[in-house]
Amino acid sequence: MHLALVQLDITWEDKPANHTRIEAMLDEGQVPRGSYVVLPELGDTGFSFALDRIVDDRSVAWATGVCRRLGVWMQVGHAVWGPGGRGRNRATIVDPSGRVAGHYEKVHPFSYGREVEHFTGGDSLLRVDAGAAIVCPLICYDLRFPELFRLAVAGVRPNGPAAEVFTLGASWPDARQTHWRALAIARAIENQAYVAAVNRIGRDPHLAYAGGSIVVDPAGDVIAEAGDEATVLHADLDLSALRAWRRSFPALADIRPDLLGRIPTHDTPPASAPPSP
């Protein structure tokens, strides 16, 4: 499975400009067909609370066109309307045919940054069968909550569904960059899973961001990592090695489901092959 993490400086509340930049980066980065592309949290607007300006249908419409043209999967971060006039911070997954495979809504709005005043938290997880692997999308602040990750792998049993790759889009401020890296590594080790986390760079009207997008393997080894520049970070995942590691060191079999909470988990049907060029 090939991953492509798009780390960019997001133009504030300007979807067309960001869409143009992301497409150019994907074209220049020569992303292979069938790749799974991950964009940052609210990747085409920045971390804005101006819902009247950032909520519309363009994010998914644009992503479906790009996925069809390039034959890739894409995890696109954008805002949608939620209950009570608040928003939801969403990651929509689009497959290589341009079909929406599912969406995940950030369970943990960032109360310290006042996100909770504008966005309502989601209440379910998503596991996407992307053909090569079972992928679980998450968003930014979710990285600090290990129970979400554990619940996504709690189905680890013979032939049972379980997340193998966590893909996380973020707008993670540079003030807590050391936490970002440490938590990504910890989540991979704890869950014997790949963690692919993409962060933005640059500044918005409130904060600075240092990038540091990272891909960690199930043993906790960093296999790809970006600095603070705009880039497409590529990584090839060895799912056979992941499954062999889970079999040879079956720590996940010792999960105590009775000690875990419950959250609805939506599983997509198996993926079809990407369309031919």
PDB file of C-alpha atoms in Angstrom:
ATOM      1  CA  MET A   1       0.000   0.000   0.000  1.00  0.00           C
ATOM      2  CA  HIS A   2       1.370   3.398  -0.981  1.00  0.00           C
ATOM      3  CA  LEU A   3       0.624   6.528   1.050  1.00  0.00           C
ATOM      4  CA  ALA A   4       1.010  10.142  -0.046  1.00  0.00           C
ATOM      5  CA  LEU A   5       0.697  12.775   2.705  1.00  0.00           C
ATOM      6  CA  VAL A   6       0.231  16.325   1.414  1.00  0.00           C
ATOM      7  CA  GLN A   7       1.905  18.819   3.754  1.00  0.00           C
ATOM      8  CA  LEU A   8       1.191  22.401   2.693  1.00  0.00           C
ATOM      9  CA  ASP A   9       0.711  25.987   3.813  1.00  0.00           C
ATOM     10  CA  ILE A  10      -3.064  26.463   3.633  1.00  0.00           C
ATOM     11  CA  THR A  11      -4.407  29.731   2.246  1.00  0.00           C
ATOM     12  CA  TRP A  12      -6.926  31.048   4.766  1.00  0.00           C
ATOM     13  CA  GLU A  13     -10.560  30.317   3.789  1.00  0.00           C
ATOM     14  CA  ASP A  14      -9.719  30.048   0.060  1.00  0.00           C
ATOM     15  CA  LYS A  15     -10.845  26.689  -1.306  1.00  0.00           C
ATOM     16  CA  PRO A  16     -10.009  27.310  -4.987  1.00  0.00           C
ATOM     17  CA  ALA A  17      -6.448  28.393  -4.156  1.00  0.00           C
ATOM     18  CA  ASN A  18      -5.869  25.394  -1.914  1.00  0.00           C
ATOM     19  CA  HIS A  19      -7.401  22.943  -4.380  1.00  0.00           C
ATOM     20  CA  THR A  20      -5.130  24.269  -7.126  1.00  0.00           C
ATOM     21  CA  ARG A  21      -2.068  23.988  -4.877  1.00  0.00           C
ATOM     22  CA  ILE A  22      -2.878  20.446  -3.736  1.00  0.00           C
ATOM     23  CA  GLU A  23      -3.470  19.218  -7.288  1.00  0.00           C
ATOM     24  CA  ALA A  24      -0.195  20.749  -8.432  1.00  0.00           C
ATOM     25  CA  MET A  25       1.650  19.051  -5.574  1.00  0.00           C
ATOM     26  CA  LEU A  26       0.082  15.690  -6.412  1.00  0.00           C
ATOM     27  CA  ASP A  27       0.978  16.060 -10.084  1.00  0.00           C
ATOM     28  CA  GLU A  28       4.543  17.147  -9.337  1.00  0.00           C
ATOM     29  CA  GLY A  29       4.897  14.418  -6.720  1.00  0.00           C
ATOM     30  CA  GLN A  30       4.034  11.725  -9.281  1.00  0.00           C
ATOM     31  CA  VAL A  31       1.665   9.946  -6.937  1.00  0.00           C
ATOM     32  CA  PRO A  32       1.125   6.376  -8.196  1.00  0.00           C
ATOM     33  CA  ARG A  33      -2.353   5.187  -9.126  1.00  0.00           C
ATOM     34  CA  GLY A  34      -4.008   3.328  -6.271  1.00  0.00           C
ATOM     35  CA  SER A  35      -2.232   5.444  -3.624  1.00  0.00           C
ATOM     36  CA  TYR A  36      -4.021   6.617  -0.496  1.00  0.00           C
ATOM     37  CA  VAL A  37      -3.670  10.411  -0.273  1.00  0.00           C
ATOM     38  CA  VAL A  38      -4.109  12.118   3.107  1.00  0.00           C
ATOM     39  CA  LEU A  39      -4.767  15.863   3.430  1.00  0.00           C
ATOM     40  CA  PRO A  40      -4.525  17.961   6.614  1.00  0.00           C
ATOM     41  CA  GLU A  41      -7.463  18.786   8.862  1.00  0.00           C
ATOM     42  CA  LEU A  42      -9.734  21.387   7.211  1.00  0.00           C
ATOM     43  CA  GLY A  43      -7.173  21.204   4.445  1.00  0.00           C
ATOM     44  CA  ASP A  44      -8.843  23.519   1.960  1.00  0.00           C
ATOM     45  CA  THR A  45      -9.774  26.360   4.340  1.00  0.00           C
ATOM     46  CA  GLY A  46      -7.507  26.260   7.364  1.00  0.00           C
ATOM     47  CA  PHE A  47      -8.710  25.902  10.948  1.00  0.00           C
ATOM     48  CA  SER A  48     -11.446  28.521  10.614  1.00  0.00           C
ATOM     49  CA  PHE A  49     -14.629  28.765  12.667  1.00  0.00           C
ATOM     50  CA  ALA A  50     -16.400  30.962  10.089  1.00  0.00           C
ATOM     51  CA  LEU A  51     -18.851  28.259   9.085  1.00  0.00           C
ATOM     52  CA  ASP A  52     -20.862  30.499   6.766  1.00  0.00           C
ATOM     53  CA  ARG A  53     -17.715  30.978   4.690  1.00  0.00           C
ATOM     54  CA  ILE A  54     -16.192  27.495   4.758  1.00  0.00           C
ATOM     55  CA  VAL A  55     -19.143  25.078   4.555  1.00  0.00           C
ATOM     56  CA  ASP A  56     -20.260  24.217   1.022  1.00  0.00           C
ATOM     57  CA  ASP A  57     -20.246  21.280  -1.405  1.00  0.00           C
ATOM     58  CA  ARG A  58     -17.016  22.139  -3.200  1.00  0.00           C
ATOM     59  CA  SER A  59     -14.607  20.086  -1.077  1.00  0.00           C
ATOM     60  CA  VAL A  60     -16.056  16.681  -1.908  1.00  0.00           C
ATOM     61  CA  ALA A  61     -16.949  17.613  -5.494  1.00  0.00           C
ATOM     62  CA  TRP A  62     -13.347  18.628  -6.085  1.00  0.00           C
ATOM     63  CA  ALA A  63     -11.961  15.495  -4.408  1.00  0.00           C
ATOM     64  CA  THR A  64     -14.114  13.154  -6.492  1.00  0.00           C
ATOM     65  CA  GLY A  65     -12.755  14.714  -9.675  1.00  0.00           C
ATOM     66  CA  VAL A  66      -9.146  14.452  -8.532  1.00  0.00           C
ATOM     67  CA  CYS A  67      -9.564  10.833  -7.439  1.00  0.00           C
ATOM     68  CA  ARG A  68     -11.055   9.862 -10.791  1.00  0.00           C
ATOM     69  CA  ARG A  69      -8.346  11.693 -12.729  1.00  0.00           C
ATOM     70  CA  LEU A  70      -5.420  10.276 -10.753  1.00  0.00           C
ATOM     71  CA  GLY A  71      -6.924   6.915  -9.774  1.00  0.00           C
ATOM     72  CA  VAL A  72      -6.219   7.462  -6.065  1.00  0.00           C
ATOM     73  CA  TRP A  73      -7.935   7.328  -2.719  1.00  0.00           C
ATOM     74  CA  MET A  74      -8.204  10.621  -0.866  1.00  0.00           C
ATOM     75  CA  GLN A  75      -8.939  11.605   2.716  1.00  0.00           C
ATOM     76  CA  VAL A  76     -10.110  15.208   2.495  1.00  0.00           C
ATOM     77  CA  GLY A  77     -10.621  17.357   5.600  1.00  0.00           C
ATOM     78  CA  HIS A  78     -13.480  19.842   5.464  1.00  0.00           C
ATOM     79  CA  ALA A  79     -16.325  21.323   7.518  1.00  0.00           C
ATOM     80  CA  VAL A  80     -20.019  20.450   7.239  1.00  0.00           C
ATOM     81  CA  TRP A  81     -23.099  21.671   9.069  1.00  0.00           C
ATOM     82  CA  GLY A  82     -24.039  19.769  12.204  1.00  0.00           C
ATOM     83  CA  PRO A  83     -26.884  20.026  14.705  1.00  0.00           C
ATOM     84  CA  GLY A  84     -27.900  23.272  16.338  1.00  0.00           C
ATOM     85  CA  GLY A  85     -26.207  25.532  13.825  1.00  0.00           C
ATOM     86  CA  ARG A  86     -22.765  24.221  14.705  1.00  0.00           C
ATOM     87  CA  GLY A  87     -20.350  22.522  12.359  1.00  0.00           C
ATOM     88  CA  ARG A  88     -18.749  19.117  12.248  1.00  0.00           C
ATOM     89  CA  ASN A  89     -15.081  18.648  11.445  1.00  0.00           C
ATOM     90  CA  ARG A  90     -15.144  15.894   8.840  1.00  0.00           C
ATOM     91  CA  ALA A  91     -12.774  13.630   6.938  1.00  0.00           C
ATOM     92  CA  THR A  92     -14.426  12.275   3.801  1.00  0.00           C
ATOM     93  CA  ILE A  93     -12.877   9.249   2.102  1.00  0.00           C
ATOM     94  CA  VAL A  94     -13.187   9.114  -1.692  1.00  0.00           C
ATOM     95  CA  ASP A  95     -12.161   6.027  -3.669  1.00  0.00           C
ATOM     96  CA  PRO A  96     -10.369   5.936  -7.053  1.00  0.00           C
ATOM     97  CA  SER A  97     -13.665   5.823  -8.952  1.00  0.00           C
ATOM     98  CA  GLY A  98     -14.767   9.087  -7.323  1.00  0.00           C
ATOM     99  CA  ARG A  99     -17.245   7.352  -5.020  1.00  0.00           C
ATOM    100  CA  VAL A 100     -17.542   8.530  -1.420  1.00  0.00           C
ATOM    101  CA  ALA A 101     -16.569   5.467   0.615  1.00  0.00           C
ATOM    102  CA  GLY A 102     -17.504   7.017   3.956  1.00  0.00           C
ATOM    103  CA  HIS A 103     -16.811   9.838   6.338  1.00  0.00           C
ATOM    104  CA  TYR A 104     -15.544  10.327   9.857  1.00  0.00           C
ATOM    105  CA  GLU A 105     -16.394  13.297  12.074  1.00  0.00           C
ATOM    106  CA  LYS A 106     -13.865  14.383  14.688  1.00  0.00           C
ATOM    107  CA  VAL A 107     -14.946  12.886  17.991  1.00  0.00           C
ATOM    108  CA  HIS A 108     -12.899  15.300  20.105  1.00  0.00           C
ATOM    109  CA  PRO A 109     -13.240  19.011  19.213  1.00  0.00           C
ATOM    110  CA  PHE A 110     -10.296  20.946  20.650  1.00  0.00           C
ATOM    111  CA  SER A 111     -11.817  22.696  23.669  1.00  0.00           C
ATOM    112  CA  TYR A 112      -8.540  24.451  24.585  1.00  0.00           C
ATOM    113  CA  GLY A 113      -8.637  26.148  21.176  1.00  0.00           C
ATOM    114  CA  ARG A 114     -12.402  26.917  21.409  1.00  0.00           C
ATOM    115  CA  GLU A 115     -13.270  24.498  18.604  1.00  0.00           C
ATOM    116  CA  VAL A 116     -15.931  23.002  20.855  1.00  0.00           C
ATOM    117  CA  GLU A 117     -17.792  26.340  20.779  1.00  0.00           C
ATOM    118  CA  HIS A 118     -18.269  26.049  17.015  1.00  0.00           C
ATOM    119  CA  PHE A 119     -18.114  22.333  16.172  1.00  0.00           C
ATOM    120  CA  THR A 120     -20.047  19.381  17.588  1.00  0.00           C
ATOM    121  CA  GLY A 121     -18.090  16.168  18.130  1.00  0.00           C
ATOM    122  CA  GLY A 122     -18.844  13.051  16.136  1.00  0.00           C
ATOM    123  CA  ASP A 123     -20.037   9.838  17.740  1.00  0.00           C
ATOM    124  CA  SER A 124     -18.701   6.986  15.612  1.00  0.00           C
ATOM    125  CA  LEU A 125     -15.590   5.499  14.032  1.00  0.00           C
ATOM    126  CA  LEU A 126     -15.051   4.483  10.422  1.00  0.00           C
ATOM    127  CA  ARG A 127     -13.009   1.570   9.084  1.00  0.00           C
ATOM    128  CA  VAL A 128     -12.474   1.640   5.344  1.00  0.00           C
ATOM    129  CA  ASP A 129     -11.551  -1.461   3.367  1.00  0.00           C
ATOM    130  CA  ALA A 130      -9.119   0.161   0.933  1.00  0.00           C
ATOM    131  CA  GLY A 131      -8.212  -3.140  -0.685  1.00  0.00           C
ATOM    132  CA  ALA A 132      -4.656  -3.411   0.583  1.00  0.00           C
ATOM    133  CA  ALA A 133      -5.538  -2.571   4.193  1.00  0.00           C
ATOM    134  CA  ILE A 134      -8.244  -1.625   6.671  1.00  0.00           C
ATOM    135  CA  VAL A 135      -7.881   2.130   7.201  1.00  0.00           C
ATOM    136  CA  CYS A 136      -9.246   4.168  10.111  1.00  0.00           C
ATOM    137  CA  PRO A 137      -9.311   7.955   9.579  1.00  0.00           C
ATOM    138  CA  LEU A 138      -8.978  10.263  12.576  1.00  0.00           C
ATOM    139  CA  ILE A 139      -8.455  14.012  13.025  1.00  0.00           C
ATOM    140  CA  CYS A 140      -5.812  16.044  14.893  1.00  0.00           C
ATOM    141  CA  TYR A 141      -6.713  16.252  18.623  1.00  0.00           C
ATOM    142  CA  ASP A 142      -7.992  12.644  18.448  1.00  0.00           C
ATOM    143  CA  LEU A 143      -4.310  11.663  18.578  1.00  0.00           C
ATOM    144  CA  ARG A 144      -4.344  12.417  22.321  1.00  0.00           C
ATOM    145  CA  PHE A 145      -7.105   9.879  23.022  1.00  0.00           C
ATOM    146  CA  PRO A 146      -5.745   6.310  22.862  1.00  0.00           C
ATOM    147  CA  GLU A 147      -9.142   4.750  23.499  1.00  0.00           C
ATOM    148  CA  LEU A 148     -10.304   5.693  20.000  1.00  0.00           C
ATOM    149  CA  PHE A 149      -7.399   3.814  18.464  1.00  0.00           C
ATOM    150  CA  ARG A 150      -7.928   0.844  20.743  1.00  0.00           C
ATOM    151  CA  LEU A 151     -11.610   0.620  19.874  1.00  0.00           C
ATOM    152  CA  ALA A 152     -10.703   0.567  16.177  1.00  0.00           C
ATOM    153  CA  VAL A 153      -8.483  -2.499  16.661  1.00  0.00           C
ATOM    154  CA  ALA A 154     -10.625  -4.205  19.302  1.00  0.00           C
ATOM    155  CA  GLY A 155     -12.042  -6.439  16.576  1.00  0.00           C
ATOM    156  CA  VAL A 156      -8.699  -8.209  16.228  1.00  0.00           C
ATOM    157  CA  ARG A 157      -9.680 -11.865  16.164  1.00  0.00           C
ATOM    158  CA  PRO A 158      -9.168 -14.509  13.468  1.00  0.00           C
ATOM    159  CA  ASN A 159     -10.704 -13.013  10.303  1.00  0.00           C
ATOM    160  CA  GLY A 160     -12.229 -10.160  12.316  1.00  0.00           C
ATOM    161  CA  PRO A 161     -12.266  -6.558  11.102  1.00  0.00           C
ATOM    162  CA  ALA A 162      -9.629  -4.360  12.689  1.00  0.00           C
ATOM    163  CA  ALA A 163      -7.851  -1.180  11.749  1.00  0.00           C
ATOM    164  CA  GLU A 164      -4.386  -1.721  10.288  1.00  0.00           C
ATOM    165  CA  VAL A 165      -3.561   1.823   9.184  1.00  0.00           C
ATOM    166  CA  PHE A 166      -4.553   4.991  11.040  1.00  0.00           C
ATOM    167  CA  THR A 167      -4.604   8.065   8.810  1.00  0.00           C
ATOM    168  CA  LEU A 168      -4.786  11.354  10.651  1.00  0.00           C
ATOM    169  CA  GLY A 169      -5.098  14.846   9.200  1.00  0.00           C
ATOM    170  CA  ALA A 170      -4.129  17.692  11.504  1.00  0.00           C
ATOM    171  CA  SER A 171      -3.624  21.391  12.099  1.00  0.00           C
ATOM    172  CA  TRP A 172      -1.235  20.844  15.011  1.00  0.00           C
ATOM    173  CA  PRO A 173       0.441  24.013  16.373  1.00  0.00           C
ATOM    174  CA  ASP A 174       4.220  24.150  16.557  1.00  0.00           C
ATOM    175  CA  ALA A 175       4.076  24.896  20.306  1.00  0.00           C
ATOM    176  CA  ARG A 176       3.326  21.214  20.956  1.00  0.00           C
ATOM    177  CA  GLN A 177       5.341  19.625  18.151  1.00  0.00           C
ATOM    178  CA  THR A 178       7.220  17.234  20.443  1.00  0.00           C
ATOM    179  CA  HIS A 179       3.883  15.811  21.611  1.00  0.00           C
ATOM    180  CA  TRP A 180       2.839  15.256  17.981  1.00  0.00           C
ATOM    181  CA  ARG A 181       5.767  12.999  17.181  1.00  0.00           C
ATOM    182  CA  ALA A 182       5.742  11.116  20.485  1.00  0.00           C
ATOM    183  CA  LEU A 183       2.008  10.417  20.355  1.00  0.00           C
ATOM    184  CA  ALA A 184       2.121   9.160  16.763  1.00  0.00           C
ATOM    185  CA  ILE A 185       4.840   6.681  17.688  1.00  0.00           C
ATOM    186  CA  ALA A 186       3.008   5.595  20.837  1.00  0.00           C
ATOM    187  CA  ARG A 187      -0.271   4.987  19.003  1.00  0.00           C
ATOM    188  CA  ALA A 188       1.530   2.796  16.441  1.00  0.00           C
ATOM    189  CA  ILE A 189       3.256   0.692  19.099  1.00  0.00           C
ATOM    190  CA  GLU A 190       0.148   0.308  21.271  1.00  0.00           C
ATOM    191  CA  ASN A 191      -2.014  -0.896  18.409  1.00  0.00           C
ATOM    192  CA  GLN A 192       0.552  -2.757  16.288  1.00  0.00           C
ATOM    193  CA  ALA A 193      -0.582  -0.586  13.410  1.00  0.00           C
ATOM    194  CA  TYR A 194       0.757   1.933  10.940  1.00  0.00           C
ATOM    195  CA  VAL A 195       0.105   5.549  11.882  1.00  0.00           C
ATOM    196  CA  ALA A 196       0.258   8.109   9.066  1.00  0.00           C
ATOM    197  CA  ALA A 197      -0.227  11.652  10.339  1.00  0.00           C
ATOM    198  CA  VAL A 198      -0.114  14.728   8.099  1.00  0.00           C
ATOM    199  CA  ASN A 199       0.199  18.233   9.503  1.00  0.00           C
ATOM    200  CA  ARG A 200       0.075  21.619   7.801  1.00  0.00           C
ATOM    201  CA  ILE A 201       2.821  24.246   7.731  1.00  0.00           C
ATOM    202  CA  GLY A 202       2.870  28.052   7.756  1.00  0.00           C
ATOM    203  CA  ARG A 203       0.665  30.421   9.723  1.00  0.00           C
ATOM    204  CA  ASP A 204      -2.991  31.332   9.996  1.00  0.00           C
ATOM    205  CA  PRO A 205      -4.352  34.464  11.744  1.00  0.00           C
ATOM    206  CA  HIS A 206      -3.862  32.793  15.129  1.00  0.00           C
ATOM    207  CA  LEU A 207      -1.187  30.085  15.131  1.00  0.00           C
ATOM    208  CA  ALA A 208       1.993  28.766  13.517  1.00  0.00           C
ATOM    209  CA  TYR A 209       2.411  25.193  12.279  1.00  0.00           C
ATOM    210  CA  ALA A 210       5.636  23.235  11.822  1.00  0.00           C
ATOM    211  CA  GLY A 211       4.611  20.277   9.657  1.00  0.00           C
ATOM    212  CA  GLY A 212       6.519  17.209  10.771  1.00  0.00           C
ATOM    213  CA  SER A 213       4.193  14.818   8.951  1.00  0.00           C
ATOM    214  CA  ILE A 214       5.137  11.284   9.887  1.00  0.00           C
ATOM    215  CA  VAL A 215       4.560   7.613   9.069  1.00  0.00           C
ATOM    216  CA  VAL A 216       5.295   5.075  11.809  1.00  0.00           C
ATOM    217  CA  ASP A 217       5.327   1.299  11.428  1.00  0.00           C
ATOM    218  CA  PRO A 218       3.708  -1.187  13.855  1.00  0.00           C
ATOM    219  CA  ALA A 219       6.963  -1.610  15.785  1.00  0.00           C
ATOM    220  CA  GLY A 220       7.245   2.131  16.376  1.00  0.00           C
ATOM    221  CA  ASP A 221       9.942   2.803  13.780  1.00  0.00           C
ATOM    222  CA  VAL A 222       9.596   6.008  11.767  1.00  0.00           C
ATOM    223  CA  ILE A 223       9.660   5.069   8.076  1.00  0.00           C
ATOM    224  CA  ALA A 224       8.982   8.526   6.616  1.00  0.00           C
ATOM    225  CA  GLU A 225       9.089  12.003   8.101  1.00  0.00           C
ATOM    226  CA  ALA A 226       8.871  15.543   6.755  1.00  0.00           C
ATOM    227  CA  GLY A 227      10.444  18.753   7.972  1.00  0.00           C
ATOM    228  CA  ASP A 228       8.728  22.134   7.908  1.00  0.00           C
ATOM    229  CA  GLU A 229       8.567  22.534   4.123  1.00  0.00           C
ATOM    230  CA  ALA A 230       5.732  21.991   1.646  1.00  0.00           C
ATOM    231  CA  THR A 231       6.030  18.430   0.387  1.00  0.00           C
ATOM    232  CA  VAL A 232       4.273  15.215  -0.544  1.00  0.00           C
ATOM    233  CA  LEU A 233       5.562  12.599   1.883  1.00  0.00           C
ATOM    234  CA  HIS A 234       5.578   9.113   0.348  1.00  0.00           C
ATOM    235  CA  ALA A 235       5.615   5.799   2.198  1.00  0.00           C
ATOM    236  CA  ASP A 236       5.180   2.171   1.175  1.00  0.00           C
ATOM    237  CA  LEU A 237       3.473   0.017   3.792  1.00  0.00           C
ATOM    238  CA  ASP A 238       4.157  -3.698   4.184  1.00  0.00           C
ATOM    239  CA  LEU A 239       0.840  -5.146   5.332  1.00  0.00           C
ATOM    240  CA  SER A 240       2.204  -8.698   5.269  1.00  0.00           C
ATOM    241  CA  ALA A 241       4.804  -7.671   7.834  1.00  0.00           C
ATOM    242  CA  LEU A 242       2.120  -5.995   9.963  1.00  0.00           C
ATOM    243  CA  ARG A 243      -0.011  -9.127   9.994  1.00  0.00           C
ATOM    244  CA  ALA A 244       3.009 -11.315  10.725  1.00  0.00           C
ATOM    245  CA  TRP A 245       3.956  -9.062  13.659  1.00  0.00           C
ATOM    246  CA  ARG A 246       0.449  -9.294  15.084  1.00  0.00           C
ATOM    247  CA  ARG A 247       0.588 -13.084  14.815  1.00  0.00           C
ATOM    248  CA  SER A 248       4.083 -13.496  16.261  1.00  0.00           C
ATOM    249  CA  PHE A 249       3.545 -11.040  19.133  1.00  0.00           C
ATOM    250  CA  PRO A 250      -0.228 -11.239  19.719  1.00  0.00           C
ATOM    251  CA  ALA A 251      -0.575  -8.456  22.275  1.00  0.00           C
ATOM    252  CA  LEU A 252      -3.879  -7.335  20.794  1.00  0.00           C
ATOM    253  CA  ALA A 253      -5.396 -10.718  21.606  1.00  0.00           C
ATOM    254  CA  ASP A 254      -5.107  -9.751  25.271  1.00  0.00           C
ATOM    255  CA  ILE A 255      -7.384  -6.726  24.935  1.00  0.00           C
ATOM    256  CA  ARG A 256     -10.094  -6.746  27.607  1.00  0.00           C
ATOM    257  CA  PRO A 257     -13.188  -5.581  25.703  1.00  0.00           C
ATOM    258  CA  ASP A 258     -15.108  -5.416  28.976  1.00  0.00           C
ATOM    259  CA  LEU A 259     -12.805  -2.582  30.075  1.00  0.00           C
ATOM    260  CA  LEU A 260     -13.387  -0.556  26.922  1.00  0.00           C
ATOM    261  CA  GLY A 261     -16.268   1.747  26.211  1.00  0.00           C
ATOM    262  CA  ARG A 262     -18.464   1.391  23.162  1.00  0.00           C
ATOM    263  CA  ILE A 263     -18.726   3.523  20.057  1.00  0.00           C
ATOM    264  CA  PRO A 264     -20.558   2.739  16.812  1.00  0.00           C
ATOM    265  CA  THR A 265     -18.099   1.631  14.143  1.00  0.00           C
ATOM    266  CA  HIS A 266     -18.989   1.684  10.459  1.00  0.00           C
ATOM    267  CA  ASP A 267     -17.156  -0.744   8.166  1.00  0.00           C
ATOM    268  CA  THR A 268     -17.151  -0.223   4.409  1.00  0.00           C
ATOM    269  CA  PRO A 269     -17.436  -3.102   1.924  1.00  0.00           C
ATOM    270  CA  PRO A 270     -14.264  -4.351   0.209  1.00  0.00           C
ATOM    271  CA  ALA A 271     -12.770  -1.932  -2.287  1.00  0.00           C
ATOM    272  CA  SER A 272     -12.713  -2.523  -6.014  1.00  0.00           C
ATOM    273  CA  ALA A 273      -9.589  -2.075  -8.119  1.00  0.00           C
ATOM    274  CA  PRO A 274      -8.763   1.453  -9.315  1.00  0.00           C
ATOM    275  CA  PRO A 275      -9.936   2.280 -12.833  1.00  0.00           C
ATOM    276  CA  SER A 276      -7.475   2.021 -15.706  1.00  0.00           C
ATOM    277  CA  PRO A 277      -6.017   5.255 -17.081  1.00  0.00           C
TER     278      PRO A 277
END
